[in-house]
CSV table of C-alpha atoms in Angstrom, one decimal:
chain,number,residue,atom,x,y,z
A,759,UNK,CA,36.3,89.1,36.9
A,760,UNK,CA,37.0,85.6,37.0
A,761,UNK,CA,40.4,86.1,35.7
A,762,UNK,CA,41.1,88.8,38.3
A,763,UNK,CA,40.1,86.6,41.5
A,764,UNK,CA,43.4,83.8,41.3
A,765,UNK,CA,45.5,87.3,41.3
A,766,UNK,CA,44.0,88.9,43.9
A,767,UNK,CA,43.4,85.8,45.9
A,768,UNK,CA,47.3,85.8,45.2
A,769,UNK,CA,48.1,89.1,46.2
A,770,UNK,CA,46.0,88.6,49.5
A,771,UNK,CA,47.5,85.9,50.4
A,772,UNK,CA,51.1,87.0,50.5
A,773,UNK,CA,50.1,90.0,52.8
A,774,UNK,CA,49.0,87.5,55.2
A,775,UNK,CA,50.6,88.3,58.8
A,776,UNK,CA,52.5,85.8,59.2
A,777,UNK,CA,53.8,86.0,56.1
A,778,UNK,CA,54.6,90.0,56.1
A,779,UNK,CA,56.3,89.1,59.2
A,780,UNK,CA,58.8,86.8,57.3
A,781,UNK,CA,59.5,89.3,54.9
A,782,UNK,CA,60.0,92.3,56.9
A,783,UNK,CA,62.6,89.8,58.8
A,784,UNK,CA,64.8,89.2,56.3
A,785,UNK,CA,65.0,92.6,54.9
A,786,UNK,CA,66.3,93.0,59.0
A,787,UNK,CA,68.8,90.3,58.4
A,788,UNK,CA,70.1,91.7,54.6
A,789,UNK,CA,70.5,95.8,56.1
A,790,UNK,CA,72.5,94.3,59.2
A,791,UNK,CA,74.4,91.9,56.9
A,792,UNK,CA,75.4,94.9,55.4
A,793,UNK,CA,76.5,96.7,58.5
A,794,UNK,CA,78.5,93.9,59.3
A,795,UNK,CA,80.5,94.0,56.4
A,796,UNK,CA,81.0,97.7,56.3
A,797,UNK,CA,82.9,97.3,59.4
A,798,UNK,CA,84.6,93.7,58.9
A,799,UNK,CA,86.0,92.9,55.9
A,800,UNK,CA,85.1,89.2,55.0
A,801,UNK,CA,87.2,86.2,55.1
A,802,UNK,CA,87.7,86.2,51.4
A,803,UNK,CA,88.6,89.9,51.2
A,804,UNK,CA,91.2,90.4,54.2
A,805,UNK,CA,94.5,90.8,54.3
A,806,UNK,CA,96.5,88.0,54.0
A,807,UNK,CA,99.0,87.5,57.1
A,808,UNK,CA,102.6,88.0,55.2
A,809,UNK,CA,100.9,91.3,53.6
A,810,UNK,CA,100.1,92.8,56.9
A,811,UNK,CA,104.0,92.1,58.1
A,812,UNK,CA,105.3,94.5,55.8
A,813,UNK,CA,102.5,97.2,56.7
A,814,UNK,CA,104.7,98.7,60.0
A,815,UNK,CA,106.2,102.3,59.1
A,816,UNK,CA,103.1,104.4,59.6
A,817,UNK,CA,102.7,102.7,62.8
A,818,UNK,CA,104.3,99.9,64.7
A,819,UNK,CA,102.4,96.8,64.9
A,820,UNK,CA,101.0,95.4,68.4
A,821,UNK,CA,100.0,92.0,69.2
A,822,UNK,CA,96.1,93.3,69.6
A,823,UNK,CA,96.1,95.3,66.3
A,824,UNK,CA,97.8,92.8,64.5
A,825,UNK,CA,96.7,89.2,66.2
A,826,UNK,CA,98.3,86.1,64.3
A,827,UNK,CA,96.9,83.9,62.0
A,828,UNK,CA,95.0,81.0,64.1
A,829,UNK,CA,95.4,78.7,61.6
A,830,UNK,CA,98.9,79.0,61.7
A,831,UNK,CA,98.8,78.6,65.2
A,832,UNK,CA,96.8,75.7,65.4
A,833,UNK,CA,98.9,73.7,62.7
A,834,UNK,CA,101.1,71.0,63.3
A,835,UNK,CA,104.4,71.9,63.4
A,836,UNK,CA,106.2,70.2,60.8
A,837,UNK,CA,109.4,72.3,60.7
A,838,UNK,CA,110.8,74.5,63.8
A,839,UNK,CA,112.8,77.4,62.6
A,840,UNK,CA,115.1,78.9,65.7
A,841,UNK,CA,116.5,82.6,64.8
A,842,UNK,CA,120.3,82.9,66.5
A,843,UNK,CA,121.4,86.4,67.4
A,844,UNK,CA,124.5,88.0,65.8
A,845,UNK,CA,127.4,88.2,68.1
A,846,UNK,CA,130.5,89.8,67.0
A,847,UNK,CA,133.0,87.4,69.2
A,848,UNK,CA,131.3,84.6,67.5
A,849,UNK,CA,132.8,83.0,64.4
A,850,UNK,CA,131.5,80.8,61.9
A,851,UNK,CA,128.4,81.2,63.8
A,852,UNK,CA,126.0,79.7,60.7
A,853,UNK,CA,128.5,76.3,61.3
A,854,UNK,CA,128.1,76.3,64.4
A,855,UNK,CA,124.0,76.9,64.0
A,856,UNK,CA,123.5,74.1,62.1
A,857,UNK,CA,125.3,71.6,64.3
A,858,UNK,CA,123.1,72.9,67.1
A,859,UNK,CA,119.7,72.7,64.6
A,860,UNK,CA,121.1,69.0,64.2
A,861,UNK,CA,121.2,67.9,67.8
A,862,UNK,CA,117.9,69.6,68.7
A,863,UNK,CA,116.1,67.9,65.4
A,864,UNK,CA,117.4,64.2,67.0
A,865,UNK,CA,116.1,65.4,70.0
A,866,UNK,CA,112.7,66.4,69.6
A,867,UNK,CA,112.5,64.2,66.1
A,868,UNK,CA,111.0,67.6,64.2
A,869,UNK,CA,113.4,69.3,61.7
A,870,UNK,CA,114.7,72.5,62.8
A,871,UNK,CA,116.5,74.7,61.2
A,872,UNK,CA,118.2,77.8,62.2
A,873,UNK,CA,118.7,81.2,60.8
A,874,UNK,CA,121.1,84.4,61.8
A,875,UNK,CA,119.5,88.0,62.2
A,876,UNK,CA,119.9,90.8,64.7
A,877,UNK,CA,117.4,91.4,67.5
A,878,UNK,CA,115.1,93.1,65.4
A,879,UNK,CA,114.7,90.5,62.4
A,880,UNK,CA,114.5,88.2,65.3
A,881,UNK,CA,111.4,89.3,66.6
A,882,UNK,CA,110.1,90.6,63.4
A,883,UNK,CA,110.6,86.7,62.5
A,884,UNK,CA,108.1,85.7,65.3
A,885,UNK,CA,105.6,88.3,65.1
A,886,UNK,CA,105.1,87.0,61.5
A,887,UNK,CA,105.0,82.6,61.9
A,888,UNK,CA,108.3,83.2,60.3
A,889,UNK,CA,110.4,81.7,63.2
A,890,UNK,CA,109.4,79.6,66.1
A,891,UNK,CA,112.3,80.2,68.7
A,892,UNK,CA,114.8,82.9,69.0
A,893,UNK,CA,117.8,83.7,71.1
A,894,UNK,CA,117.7,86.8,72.0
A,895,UNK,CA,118.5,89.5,75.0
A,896,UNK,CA,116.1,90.9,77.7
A,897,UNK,CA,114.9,93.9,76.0
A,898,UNK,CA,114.0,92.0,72.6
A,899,UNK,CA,112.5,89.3,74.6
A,900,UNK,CA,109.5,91.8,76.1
A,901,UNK,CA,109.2,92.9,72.7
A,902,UNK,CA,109.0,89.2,71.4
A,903,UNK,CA,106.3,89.2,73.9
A,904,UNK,CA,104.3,92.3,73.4
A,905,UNK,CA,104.5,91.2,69.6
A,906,UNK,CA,104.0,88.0,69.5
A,907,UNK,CA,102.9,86.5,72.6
A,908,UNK,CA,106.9,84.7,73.2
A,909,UNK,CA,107.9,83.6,76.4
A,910,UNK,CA,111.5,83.1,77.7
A,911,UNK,CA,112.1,79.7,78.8
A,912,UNK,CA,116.1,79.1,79.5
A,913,UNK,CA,118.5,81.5,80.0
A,914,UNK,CA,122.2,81.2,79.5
A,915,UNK,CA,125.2,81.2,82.0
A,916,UNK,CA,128.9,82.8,81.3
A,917,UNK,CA,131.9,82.6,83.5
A,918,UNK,CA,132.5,86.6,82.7
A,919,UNK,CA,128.6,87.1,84.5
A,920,UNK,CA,129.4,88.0,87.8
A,921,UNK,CA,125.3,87.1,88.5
A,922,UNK,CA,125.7,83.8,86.3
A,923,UNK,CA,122.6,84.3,84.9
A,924,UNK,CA,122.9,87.7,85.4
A,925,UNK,CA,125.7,90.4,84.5
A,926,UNK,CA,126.6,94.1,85.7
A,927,UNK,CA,126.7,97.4,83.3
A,928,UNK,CA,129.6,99.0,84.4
A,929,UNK,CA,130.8,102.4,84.5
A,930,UNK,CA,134.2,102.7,83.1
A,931,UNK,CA,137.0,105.6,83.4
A,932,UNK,CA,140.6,105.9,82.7
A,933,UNK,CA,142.8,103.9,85.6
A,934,UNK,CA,144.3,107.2,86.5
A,935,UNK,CA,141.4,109.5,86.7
A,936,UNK,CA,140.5,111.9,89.4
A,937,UNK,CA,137.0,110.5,90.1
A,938,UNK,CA,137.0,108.1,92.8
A,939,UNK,CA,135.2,105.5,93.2
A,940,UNK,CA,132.5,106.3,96.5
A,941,UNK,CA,130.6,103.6,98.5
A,942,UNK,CA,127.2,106.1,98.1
A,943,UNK,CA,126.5,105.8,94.4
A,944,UNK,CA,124.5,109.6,95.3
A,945,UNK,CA,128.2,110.8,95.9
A,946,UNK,CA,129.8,108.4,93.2
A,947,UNK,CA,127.4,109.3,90.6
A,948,UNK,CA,127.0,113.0,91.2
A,949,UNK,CA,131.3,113.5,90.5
A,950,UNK,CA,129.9,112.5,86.7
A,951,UNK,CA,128.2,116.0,86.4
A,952,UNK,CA,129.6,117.8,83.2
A,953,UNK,CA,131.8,115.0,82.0
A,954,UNK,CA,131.5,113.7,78.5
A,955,UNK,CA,129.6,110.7,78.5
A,956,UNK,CA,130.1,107.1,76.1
A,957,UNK,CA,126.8,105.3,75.8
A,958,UNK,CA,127.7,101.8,73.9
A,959,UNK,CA,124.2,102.5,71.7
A,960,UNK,CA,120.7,103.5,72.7
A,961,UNK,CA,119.1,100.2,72.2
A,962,UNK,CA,121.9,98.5,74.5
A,963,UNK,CA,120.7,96.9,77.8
A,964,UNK,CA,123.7,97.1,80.0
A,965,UNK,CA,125.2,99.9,78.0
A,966,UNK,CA,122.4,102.8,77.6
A,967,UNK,CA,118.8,101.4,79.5
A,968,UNK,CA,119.9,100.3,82.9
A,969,UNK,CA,122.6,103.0,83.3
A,970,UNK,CA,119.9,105.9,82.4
A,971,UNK,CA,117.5,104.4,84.9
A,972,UNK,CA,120.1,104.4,87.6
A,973,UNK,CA,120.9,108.2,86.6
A,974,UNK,CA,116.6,108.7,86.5
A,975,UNK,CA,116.4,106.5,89.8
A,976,UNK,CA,119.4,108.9,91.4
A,977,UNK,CA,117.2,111.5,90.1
A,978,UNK,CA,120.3,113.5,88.1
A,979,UNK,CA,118.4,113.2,84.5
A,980,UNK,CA,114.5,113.1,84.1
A,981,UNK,CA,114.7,110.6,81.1
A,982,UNK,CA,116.7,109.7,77.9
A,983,UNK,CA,116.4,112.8,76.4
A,984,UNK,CA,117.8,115.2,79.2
A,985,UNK,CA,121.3,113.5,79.3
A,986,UNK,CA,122.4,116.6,78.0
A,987,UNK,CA,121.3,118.3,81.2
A,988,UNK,CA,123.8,116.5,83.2
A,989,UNK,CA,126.7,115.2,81.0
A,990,UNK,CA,129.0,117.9,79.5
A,991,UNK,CA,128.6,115.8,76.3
A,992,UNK,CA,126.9,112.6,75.3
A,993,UNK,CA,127.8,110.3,72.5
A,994,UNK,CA,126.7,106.8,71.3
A,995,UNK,CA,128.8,103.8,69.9
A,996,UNK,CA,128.1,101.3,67.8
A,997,UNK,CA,129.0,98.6,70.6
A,998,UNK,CA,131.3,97.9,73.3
A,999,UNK,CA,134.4,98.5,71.8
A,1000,UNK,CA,134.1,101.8,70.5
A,1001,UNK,CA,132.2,102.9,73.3
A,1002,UNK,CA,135.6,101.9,75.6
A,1003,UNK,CA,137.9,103.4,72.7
A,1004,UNK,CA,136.5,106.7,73.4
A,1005,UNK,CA,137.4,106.6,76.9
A,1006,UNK,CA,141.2,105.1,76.0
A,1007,UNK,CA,141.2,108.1,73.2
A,1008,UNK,CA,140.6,111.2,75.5
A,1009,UNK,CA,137.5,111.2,73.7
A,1010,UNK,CA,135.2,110.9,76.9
A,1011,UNK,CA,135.6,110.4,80.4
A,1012,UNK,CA,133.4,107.9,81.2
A,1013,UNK,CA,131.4,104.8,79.0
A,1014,UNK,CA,128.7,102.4,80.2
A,1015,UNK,CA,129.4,98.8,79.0
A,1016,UNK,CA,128.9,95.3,79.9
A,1017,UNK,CA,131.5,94.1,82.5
A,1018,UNK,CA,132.5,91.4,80.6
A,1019,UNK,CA,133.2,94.0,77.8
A,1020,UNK,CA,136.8,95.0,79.6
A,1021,UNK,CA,138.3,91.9,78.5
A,1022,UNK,CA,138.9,90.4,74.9
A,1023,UNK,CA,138.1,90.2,72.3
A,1024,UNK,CA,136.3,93.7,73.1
A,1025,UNK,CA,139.4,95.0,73.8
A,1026,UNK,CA,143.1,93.9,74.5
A,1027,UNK,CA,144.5,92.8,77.7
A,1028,UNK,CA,146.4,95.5,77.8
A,1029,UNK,CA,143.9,98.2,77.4
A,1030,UNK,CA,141.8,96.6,79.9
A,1031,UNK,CA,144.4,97.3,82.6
A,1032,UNK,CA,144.4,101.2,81.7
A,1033,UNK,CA,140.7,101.1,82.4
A,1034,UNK,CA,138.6,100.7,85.7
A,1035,UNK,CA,134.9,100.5,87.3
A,1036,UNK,CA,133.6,103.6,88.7
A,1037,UNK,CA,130.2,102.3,89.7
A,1038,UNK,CA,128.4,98.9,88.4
A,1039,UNK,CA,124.1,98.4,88.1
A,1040,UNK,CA,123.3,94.7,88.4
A,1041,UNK,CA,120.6,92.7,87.5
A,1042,UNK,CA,121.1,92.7,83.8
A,1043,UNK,CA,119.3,89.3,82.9
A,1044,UNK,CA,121.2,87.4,80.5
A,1045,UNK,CA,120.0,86.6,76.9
A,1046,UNK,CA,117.8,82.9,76.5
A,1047,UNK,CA,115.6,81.1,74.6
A,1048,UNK,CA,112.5,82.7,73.6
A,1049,UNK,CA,109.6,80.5,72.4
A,1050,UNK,CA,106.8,81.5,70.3
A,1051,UNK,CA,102.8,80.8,71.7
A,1052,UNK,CA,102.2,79.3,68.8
A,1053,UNK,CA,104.2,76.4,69.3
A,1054,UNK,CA,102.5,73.8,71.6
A,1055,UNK,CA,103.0,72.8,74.9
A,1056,UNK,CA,104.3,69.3,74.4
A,1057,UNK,CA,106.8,70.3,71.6
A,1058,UNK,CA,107.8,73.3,73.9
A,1059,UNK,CA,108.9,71.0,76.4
A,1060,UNK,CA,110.3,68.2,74.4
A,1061,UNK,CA,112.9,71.7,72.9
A,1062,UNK,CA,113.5,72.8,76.6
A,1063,UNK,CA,114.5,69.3,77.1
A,1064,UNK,CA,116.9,69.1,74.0
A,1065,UNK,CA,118.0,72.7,74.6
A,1066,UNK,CA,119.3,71.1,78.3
A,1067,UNK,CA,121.5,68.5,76.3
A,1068,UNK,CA,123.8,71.4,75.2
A,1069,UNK,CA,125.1,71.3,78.7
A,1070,UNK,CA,126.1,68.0,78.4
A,1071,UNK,CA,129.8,67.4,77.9
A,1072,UNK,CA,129.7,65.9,74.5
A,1073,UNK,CA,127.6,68.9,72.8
A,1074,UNK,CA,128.8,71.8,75.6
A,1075,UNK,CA,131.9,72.5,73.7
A,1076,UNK,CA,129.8,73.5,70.6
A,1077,UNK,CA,127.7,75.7,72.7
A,1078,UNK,CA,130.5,77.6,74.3
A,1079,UNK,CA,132.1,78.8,71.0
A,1080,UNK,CA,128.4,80.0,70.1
A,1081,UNK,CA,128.2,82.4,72.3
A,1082,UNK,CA,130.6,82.0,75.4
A,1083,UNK,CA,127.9,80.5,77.4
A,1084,UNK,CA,128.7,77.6,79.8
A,1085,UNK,CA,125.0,76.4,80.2
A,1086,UNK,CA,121.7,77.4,79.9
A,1087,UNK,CA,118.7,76.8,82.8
A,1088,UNK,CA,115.5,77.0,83.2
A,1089,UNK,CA,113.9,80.4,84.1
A,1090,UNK,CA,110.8,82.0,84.8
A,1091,UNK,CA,110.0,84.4,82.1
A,1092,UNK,CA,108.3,87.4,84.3
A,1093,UNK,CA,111.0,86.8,87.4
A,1094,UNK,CA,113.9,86.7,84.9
A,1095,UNK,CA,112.9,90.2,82.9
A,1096,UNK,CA,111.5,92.0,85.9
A,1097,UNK,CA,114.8,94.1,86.5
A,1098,UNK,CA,114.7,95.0,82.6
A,1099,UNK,CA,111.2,95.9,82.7
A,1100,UNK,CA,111.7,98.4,85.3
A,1101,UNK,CA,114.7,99.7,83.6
A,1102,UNK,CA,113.1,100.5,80.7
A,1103,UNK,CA,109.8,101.8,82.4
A,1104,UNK,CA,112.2,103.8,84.8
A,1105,UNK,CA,114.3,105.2,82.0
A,1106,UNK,CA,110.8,106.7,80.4
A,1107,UNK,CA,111.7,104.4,77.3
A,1108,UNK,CA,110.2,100.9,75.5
A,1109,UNK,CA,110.7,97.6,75.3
């Protein structure tokens, strides 16, 4: 018996209730640990950043589904990489990039370095902490912004943009065609009805989305896919040029471009003058500088600042082979895209 009594004197005293309490709290805390980790994978075991870039054909990646890495955003910045569009008037364009990367590195005393891609790669580059700033149109900006939280801070200005910071899609017939050209774009529009139609390509701003929300707006199609139901014939281009060959071929009777498209090096002088504008849509904002959220405030200003010194006379010459532009300026991001958001939300389509 004596041996019994320190074991039972034991057992007793665990069972106290306080002591019951204690326990039956922590097997509380260990089943919702569990819980937890059923439905959010732990630091150590999710997926890294770079892994999750390449996870976008079953479904394209958002900026909620897919949020970036906070540490990433919350580093210093000890490199700035700026992504420059493709243009095909543009030569030596990767020359020309790194004289620009040059200036702004001086400028804002940061190394920068700058890349070539399309639009896509572009913003593909900024969704993954691959780039910091890109160049790109009004339709990749949104999506720069839907992505990955980009705002567009400068835009540029070109002597063929009839808005400056703006430009007109245009559409384009044959000099000597029967359709004339009507102050009522109602009237104008409606003599269109059964022709064969040249879209420049269907992710083209001036070239596909604003002319499609003009013809949605007008109320002749319901939406990208019921061209058909108006046009005779549709067909796309792969840019300005072949979209305008088509019409100069017999091959349509009618395209959609930019209107600084009808002059070289799009097409010839020549060719231009055998072509005319049947109706124009304005508004089209003008490409700009895009700049990721990631990068802070204070270096975000210090490169709007050194972007500004391309307009100055002894680095503006560089700019204008870029890209034709003859400055950039400052623009509000929301004000400047507004006309291509309700293009593309008119023309039933995405950013």
């Amino acid at each position: 018996m004596r041996r019994l009594l320190p074991q039972k004197l034991m057992i007793k005293a665990l069972f106290t209730p306080a002591n019951l309490f204690i326990a039956l709290g922590c097997v509380a805390t260990v089943s919702l640990t569990a819980c937890s980790d059923n439905n959010q994978p732990s630091t150590s075991q999710s997926t890294p950043s770079n892994q999750a870039v390449t996870k976008t054909a079953d479904k394209e990646p958002t900026k909620d589904s897919q949020p970036k890495s906070t540490a990433a955003s919350q580093a210093p910045l000890k490199e700035i990489t700026i992504a420059f569009a493709t243009r095909r008037d543009t030569k030596d364009l990767q020359s020309k990039v790194d004289q620009v990367s040059s200036i702004l590195s001086k400028e804002i005393g940061i190394p920068v370095k700058g890349v070539i891609g399309d639009e896509t790669a572009s913003v593909e580059a900024l969704r993954a902490n691959r780039a910091n700033v890109a160049f790109v149109s009004g339709r990749a900006a949104l999506k720069a912004e839907d992505l990955a939280g980009a705002k567009m801070y400068l835009a540029e200005v070109r002597e063929d943009y009839s808005g400056g910071k703006t430009y007109k899609s245009v559409f384009v017939v044959p000099e000597d065609s029967s359709l004339k050209t009507l102050p009522d774009p109602q009237k104008n529009l409606e003599q269109l009805r059964g022709k064969r139609m040249a879209f420049t390509s269907r992710s083209s701003g001036s070239g596909f989305i604003f002319p499609v929300s003009e013809l949605v707006g007008l109320k002749f199609v319901d939406g990208p896919d019921r061209l058909e139901q108006f046009f005779g014939k549709v067909t796309y281009g792969d840019g300005y040029s072949s979209a305008l060959q088509a019409v100069l071929r017999d091959q349509a009777d009618v395209a959609v471009v930019s209107e600084y498209a009808l002059l070289p090096p799009w097409i010839t002088a020549e060719e231009g003058k055998k072509l005319r504008v049947l109706h124009a849509v304005s508004n089209v904002p003008a490409h700009g500088i895009s700049i990721d959220d990631s990068v802070p405030t204070d270096v975000r200003e210090k490169l709007i600042t050194a972007f500004l010194k391309l307009n100055e006379p002894a680095n503006n010459e560089l700019f204008r082979s870029m890209y034709n532009s003859t400055q950039l300026v400052k623009v509000d991001h929301e004000t400047h895209l507004a006309p291509m958001r309700t293009a593309i939300q008119r023309a039933g389509l995405k950013p």
